[in-house]
PDB file of C-alpha atoms in Angstrom:
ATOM      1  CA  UNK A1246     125.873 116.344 114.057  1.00  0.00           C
ATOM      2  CA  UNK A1247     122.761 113.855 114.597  1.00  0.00           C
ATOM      3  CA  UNK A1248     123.978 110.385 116.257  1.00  0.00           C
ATOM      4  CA  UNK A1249     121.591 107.353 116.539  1.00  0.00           C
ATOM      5  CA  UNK A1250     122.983 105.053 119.040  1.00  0.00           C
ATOM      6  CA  UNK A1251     122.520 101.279 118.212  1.00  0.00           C
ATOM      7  CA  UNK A1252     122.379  99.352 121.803  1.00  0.00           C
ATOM      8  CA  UNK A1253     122.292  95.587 122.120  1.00  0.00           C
ATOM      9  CA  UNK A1254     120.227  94.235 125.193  1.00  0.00           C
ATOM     10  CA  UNK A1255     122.314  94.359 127.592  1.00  0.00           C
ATOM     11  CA  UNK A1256     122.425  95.914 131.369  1.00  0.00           C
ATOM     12  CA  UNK A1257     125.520  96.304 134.080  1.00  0.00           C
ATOM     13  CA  UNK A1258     128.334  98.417 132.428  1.00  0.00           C
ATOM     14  CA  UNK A1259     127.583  98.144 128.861  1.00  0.00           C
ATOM     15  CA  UNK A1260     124.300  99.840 129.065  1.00  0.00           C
ATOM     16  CA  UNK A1261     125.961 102.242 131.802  1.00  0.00           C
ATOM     17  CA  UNK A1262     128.495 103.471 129.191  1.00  0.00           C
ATOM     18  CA  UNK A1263     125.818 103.658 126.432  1.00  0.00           C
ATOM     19  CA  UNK A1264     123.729 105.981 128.329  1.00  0.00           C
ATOM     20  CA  UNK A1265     126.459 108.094 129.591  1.00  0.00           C
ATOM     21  CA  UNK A1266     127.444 108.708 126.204  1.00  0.00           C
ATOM     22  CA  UNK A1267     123.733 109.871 125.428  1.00  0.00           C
ATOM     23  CA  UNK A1268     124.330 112.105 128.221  1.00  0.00           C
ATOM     24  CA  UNK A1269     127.399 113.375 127.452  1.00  0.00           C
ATOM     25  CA  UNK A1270     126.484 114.172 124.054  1.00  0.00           C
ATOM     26  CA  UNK A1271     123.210 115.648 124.554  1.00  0.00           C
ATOM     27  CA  UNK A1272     124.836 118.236 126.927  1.00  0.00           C
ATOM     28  CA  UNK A1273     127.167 118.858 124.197  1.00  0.00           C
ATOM     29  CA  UNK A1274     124.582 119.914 121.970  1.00  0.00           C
ATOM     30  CA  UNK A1275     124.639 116.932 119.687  1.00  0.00           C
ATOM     31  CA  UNK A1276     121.017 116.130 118.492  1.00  0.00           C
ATOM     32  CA  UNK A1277     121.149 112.194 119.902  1.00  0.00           C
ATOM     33  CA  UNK A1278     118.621 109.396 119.066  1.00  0.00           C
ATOM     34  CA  UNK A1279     118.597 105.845 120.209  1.00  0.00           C
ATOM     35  CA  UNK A1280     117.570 103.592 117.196  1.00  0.00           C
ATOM     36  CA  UNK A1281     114.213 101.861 117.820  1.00  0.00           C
ATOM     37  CA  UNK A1282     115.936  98.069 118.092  1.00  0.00           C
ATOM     38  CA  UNK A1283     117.978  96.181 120.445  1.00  0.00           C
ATOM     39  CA  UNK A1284     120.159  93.240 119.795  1.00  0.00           C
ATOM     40  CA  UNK A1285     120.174  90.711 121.265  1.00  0.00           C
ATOM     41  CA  UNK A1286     123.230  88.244 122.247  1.00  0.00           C
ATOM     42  CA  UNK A1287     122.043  85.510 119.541  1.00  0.00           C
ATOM     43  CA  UNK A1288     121.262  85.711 116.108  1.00  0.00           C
ATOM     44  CA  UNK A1289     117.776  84.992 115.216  1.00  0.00           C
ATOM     45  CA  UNK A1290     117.073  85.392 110.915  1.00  0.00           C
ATOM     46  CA  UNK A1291     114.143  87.392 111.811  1.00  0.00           C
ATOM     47  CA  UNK A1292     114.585  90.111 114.278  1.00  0.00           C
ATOM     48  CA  UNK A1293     118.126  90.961 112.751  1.00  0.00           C
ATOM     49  CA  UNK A1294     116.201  91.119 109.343  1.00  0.00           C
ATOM     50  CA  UNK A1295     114.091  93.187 110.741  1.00  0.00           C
ATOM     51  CA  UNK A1296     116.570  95.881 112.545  1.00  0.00           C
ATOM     52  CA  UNK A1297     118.686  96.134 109.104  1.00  0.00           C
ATOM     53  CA  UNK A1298     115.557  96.664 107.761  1.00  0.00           C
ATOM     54  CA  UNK A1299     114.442  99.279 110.421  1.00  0.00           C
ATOM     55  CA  UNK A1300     118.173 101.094 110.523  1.00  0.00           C
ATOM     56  CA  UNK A1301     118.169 101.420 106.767  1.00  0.00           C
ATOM     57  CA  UNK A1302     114.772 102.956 106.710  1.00  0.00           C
ATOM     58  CA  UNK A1303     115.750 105.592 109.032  1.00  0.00           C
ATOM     59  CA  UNK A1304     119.129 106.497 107.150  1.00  0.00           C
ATOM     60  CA  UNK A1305     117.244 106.364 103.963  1.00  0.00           C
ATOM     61  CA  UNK A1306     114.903 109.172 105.441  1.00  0.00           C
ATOM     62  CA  UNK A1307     117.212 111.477 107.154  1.00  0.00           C
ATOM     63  CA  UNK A1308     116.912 114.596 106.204  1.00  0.00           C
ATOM     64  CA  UNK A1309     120.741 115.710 107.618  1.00  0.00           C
ATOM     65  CA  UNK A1310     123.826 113.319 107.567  1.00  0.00           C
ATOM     66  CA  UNK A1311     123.902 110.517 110.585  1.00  0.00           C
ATOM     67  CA  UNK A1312     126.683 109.266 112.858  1.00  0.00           C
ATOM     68  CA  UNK A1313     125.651 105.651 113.368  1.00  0.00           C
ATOM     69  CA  UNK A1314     127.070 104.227 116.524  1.00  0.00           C
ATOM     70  CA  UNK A1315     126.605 100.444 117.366  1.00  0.00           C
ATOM     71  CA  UNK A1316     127.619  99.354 120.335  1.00  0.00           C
ATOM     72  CA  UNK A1317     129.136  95.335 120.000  1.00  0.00           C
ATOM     73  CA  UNK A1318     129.663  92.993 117.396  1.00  0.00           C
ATOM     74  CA  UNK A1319     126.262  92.289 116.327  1.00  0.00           C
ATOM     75  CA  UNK A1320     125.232  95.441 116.805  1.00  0.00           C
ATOM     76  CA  UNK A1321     127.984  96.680 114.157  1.00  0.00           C
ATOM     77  CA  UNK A1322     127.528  94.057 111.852  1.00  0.00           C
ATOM     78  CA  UNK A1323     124.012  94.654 111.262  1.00  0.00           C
ATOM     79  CA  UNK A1324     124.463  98.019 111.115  1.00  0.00           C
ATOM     80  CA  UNK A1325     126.836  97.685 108.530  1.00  0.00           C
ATOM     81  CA  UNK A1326     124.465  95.890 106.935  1.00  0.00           C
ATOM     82  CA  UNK A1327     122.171  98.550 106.588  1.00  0.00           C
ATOM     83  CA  UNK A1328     124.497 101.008 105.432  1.00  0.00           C
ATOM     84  CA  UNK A1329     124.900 100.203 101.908  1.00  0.00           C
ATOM     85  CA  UNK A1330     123.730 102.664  99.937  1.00  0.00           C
ATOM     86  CA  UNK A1331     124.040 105.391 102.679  1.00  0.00           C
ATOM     87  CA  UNK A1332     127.656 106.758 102.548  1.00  0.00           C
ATOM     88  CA  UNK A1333     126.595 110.070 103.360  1.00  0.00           C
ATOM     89  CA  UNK A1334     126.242 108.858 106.981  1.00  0.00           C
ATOM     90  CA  UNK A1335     129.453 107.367 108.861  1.00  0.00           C
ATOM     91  CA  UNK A1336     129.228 104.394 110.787  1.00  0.00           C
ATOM     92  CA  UNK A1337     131.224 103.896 114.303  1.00  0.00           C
ATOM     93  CA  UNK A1338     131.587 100.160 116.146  1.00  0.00           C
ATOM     94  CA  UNK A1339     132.496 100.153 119.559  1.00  0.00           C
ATOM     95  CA  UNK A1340     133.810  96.888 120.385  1.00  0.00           C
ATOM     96  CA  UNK A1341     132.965  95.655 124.080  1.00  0.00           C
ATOM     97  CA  UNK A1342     133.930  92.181 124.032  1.00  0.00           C
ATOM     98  CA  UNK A1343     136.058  89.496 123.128  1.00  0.00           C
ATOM     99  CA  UNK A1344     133.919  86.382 121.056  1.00  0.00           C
ATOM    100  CA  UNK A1345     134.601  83.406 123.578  1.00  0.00           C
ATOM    101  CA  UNK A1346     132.403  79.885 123.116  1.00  0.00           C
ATOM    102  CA  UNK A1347     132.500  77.135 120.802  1.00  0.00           C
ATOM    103  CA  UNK A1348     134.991  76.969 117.762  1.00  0.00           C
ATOM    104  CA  UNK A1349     131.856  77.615 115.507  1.00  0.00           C
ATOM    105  CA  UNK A1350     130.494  80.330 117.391  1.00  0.00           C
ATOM    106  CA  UNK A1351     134.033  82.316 117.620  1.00  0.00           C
ATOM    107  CA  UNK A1352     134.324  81.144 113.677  1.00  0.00           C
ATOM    108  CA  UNK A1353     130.661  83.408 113.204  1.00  0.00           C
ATOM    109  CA  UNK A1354     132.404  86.341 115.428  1.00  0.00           C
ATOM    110  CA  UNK A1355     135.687  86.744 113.532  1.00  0.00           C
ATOM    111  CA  UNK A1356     133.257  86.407 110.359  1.00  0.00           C
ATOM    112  CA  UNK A1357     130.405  89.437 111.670  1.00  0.00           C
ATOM    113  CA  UNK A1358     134.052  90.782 113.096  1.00  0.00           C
ATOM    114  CA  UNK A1359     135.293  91.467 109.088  1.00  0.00           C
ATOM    115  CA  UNK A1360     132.045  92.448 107.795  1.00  0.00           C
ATOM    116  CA  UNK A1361     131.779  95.331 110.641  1.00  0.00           C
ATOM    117  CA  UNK A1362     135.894  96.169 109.800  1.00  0.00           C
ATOM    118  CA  UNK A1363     134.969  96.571 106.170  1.00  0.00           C
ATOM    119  CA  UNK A1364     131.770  98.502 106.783  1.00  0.00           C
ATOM    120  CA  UNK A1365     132.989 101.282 109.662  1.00  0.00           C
ATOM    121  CA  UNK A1366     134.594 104.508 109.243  1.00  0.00           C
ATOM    122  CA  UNK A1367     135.968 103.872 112.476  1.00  0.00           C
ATOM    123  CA  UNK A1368     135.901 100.879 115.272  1.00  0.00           C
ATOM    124  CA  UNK A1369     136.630 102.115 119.007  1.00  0.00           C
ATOM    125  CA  UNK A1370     137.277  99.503 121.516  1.00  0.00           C
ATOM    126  CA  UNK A1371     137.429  99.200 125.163  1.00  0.00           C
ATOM    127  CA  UNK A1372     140.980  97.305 125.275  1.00  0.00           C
ATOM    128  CA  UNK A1373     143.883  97.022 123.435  1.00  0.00           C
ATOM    129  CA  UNK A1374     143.495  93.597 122.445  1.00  0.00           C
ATOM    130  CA  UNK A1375     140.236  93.852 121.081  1.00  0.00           C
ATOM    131  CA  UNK A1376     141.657  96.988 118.796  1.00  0.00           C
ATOM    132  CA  UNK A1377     144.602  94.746 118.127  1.00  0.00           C
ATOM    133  CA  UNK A1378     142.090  91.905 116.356  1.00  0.00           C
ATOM    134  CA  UNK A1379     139.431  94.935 114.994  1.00  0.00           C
ATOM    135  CA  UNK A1380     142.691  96.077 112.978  1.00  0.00           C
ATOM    136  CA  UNK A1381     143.618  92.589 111.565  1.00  0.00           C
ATOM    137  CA  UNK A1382     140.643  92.391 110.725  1.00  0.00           C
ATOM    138  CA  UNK A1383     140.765  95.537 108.591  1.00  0.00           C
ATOM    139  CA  UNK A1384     139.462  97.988 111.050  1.00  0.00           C
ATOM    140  CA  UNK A1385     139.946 102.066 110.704  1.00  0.00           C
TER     141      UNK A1385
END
């Protein structure tokens, strides 16, 4: 099984947990690969364009099937974006946080929240409540 880890910028736990599970994996044999992006915490038009873009290349020339995981929201939105097309690979979200700030901005999460839901084979998150939302929001 290849994996391709999708990592937003991030440091302190987050990152801690992404690399031990490209440790953990590799040691298991898996054949792991971070994808060459990061996401970042805000949206910007371009870069996101420009990750789809760069995921959906690299699914598009895989020679073997792919595990996609993202790790956060963004990160599994946009990598559901780039799967269309490419259900010969699975897709796996795991879900980190909860969207807190303005009504518009938590409006945007439970919006990226669906498209992920509707895009993963399966979400994984780090609490109950945040599997309790990823599942009303139509989350396997």
């Amino acid at each position: 099984m290849r994996v391709l880890l999708v990592r937003p910028a991030a440091s302190g736990g987050l990152a801690a947990h992404v690399d031990q599970e490209l440790a953990l994996l590799s040691a298991a044999g898996r054949e792991v690969l971070e994808a060459p992006v990061r996401i970042r915490e805000r949206p910007d038009p371009v870069e996101d364009l420009r990750t789809v873009r760069t995921l959906r290349s690299m699914l598009r020339l895989a020679e073997a099937p792919v595990t996609l995981h993202a790790h956060g929201l963004r990160a599994g939105a946009l990598a559901a974006a780039a799967m269309p097309g490419h259900r010969r690979h699975r897709l796996v979200v795991t879900l980190h946080n909860r969207t807190i700030g303005s009504p518009t901005t938590r409006t945007v999460g439970a919006v990226l929240l669906r498209l992920l839901a509707r895009g993963a084979d399966t979400v994984l998150a780090v609490s109950p409540d945040l599997a309790d939302t990823a599942r009303a929001a139509g989350a396997r």
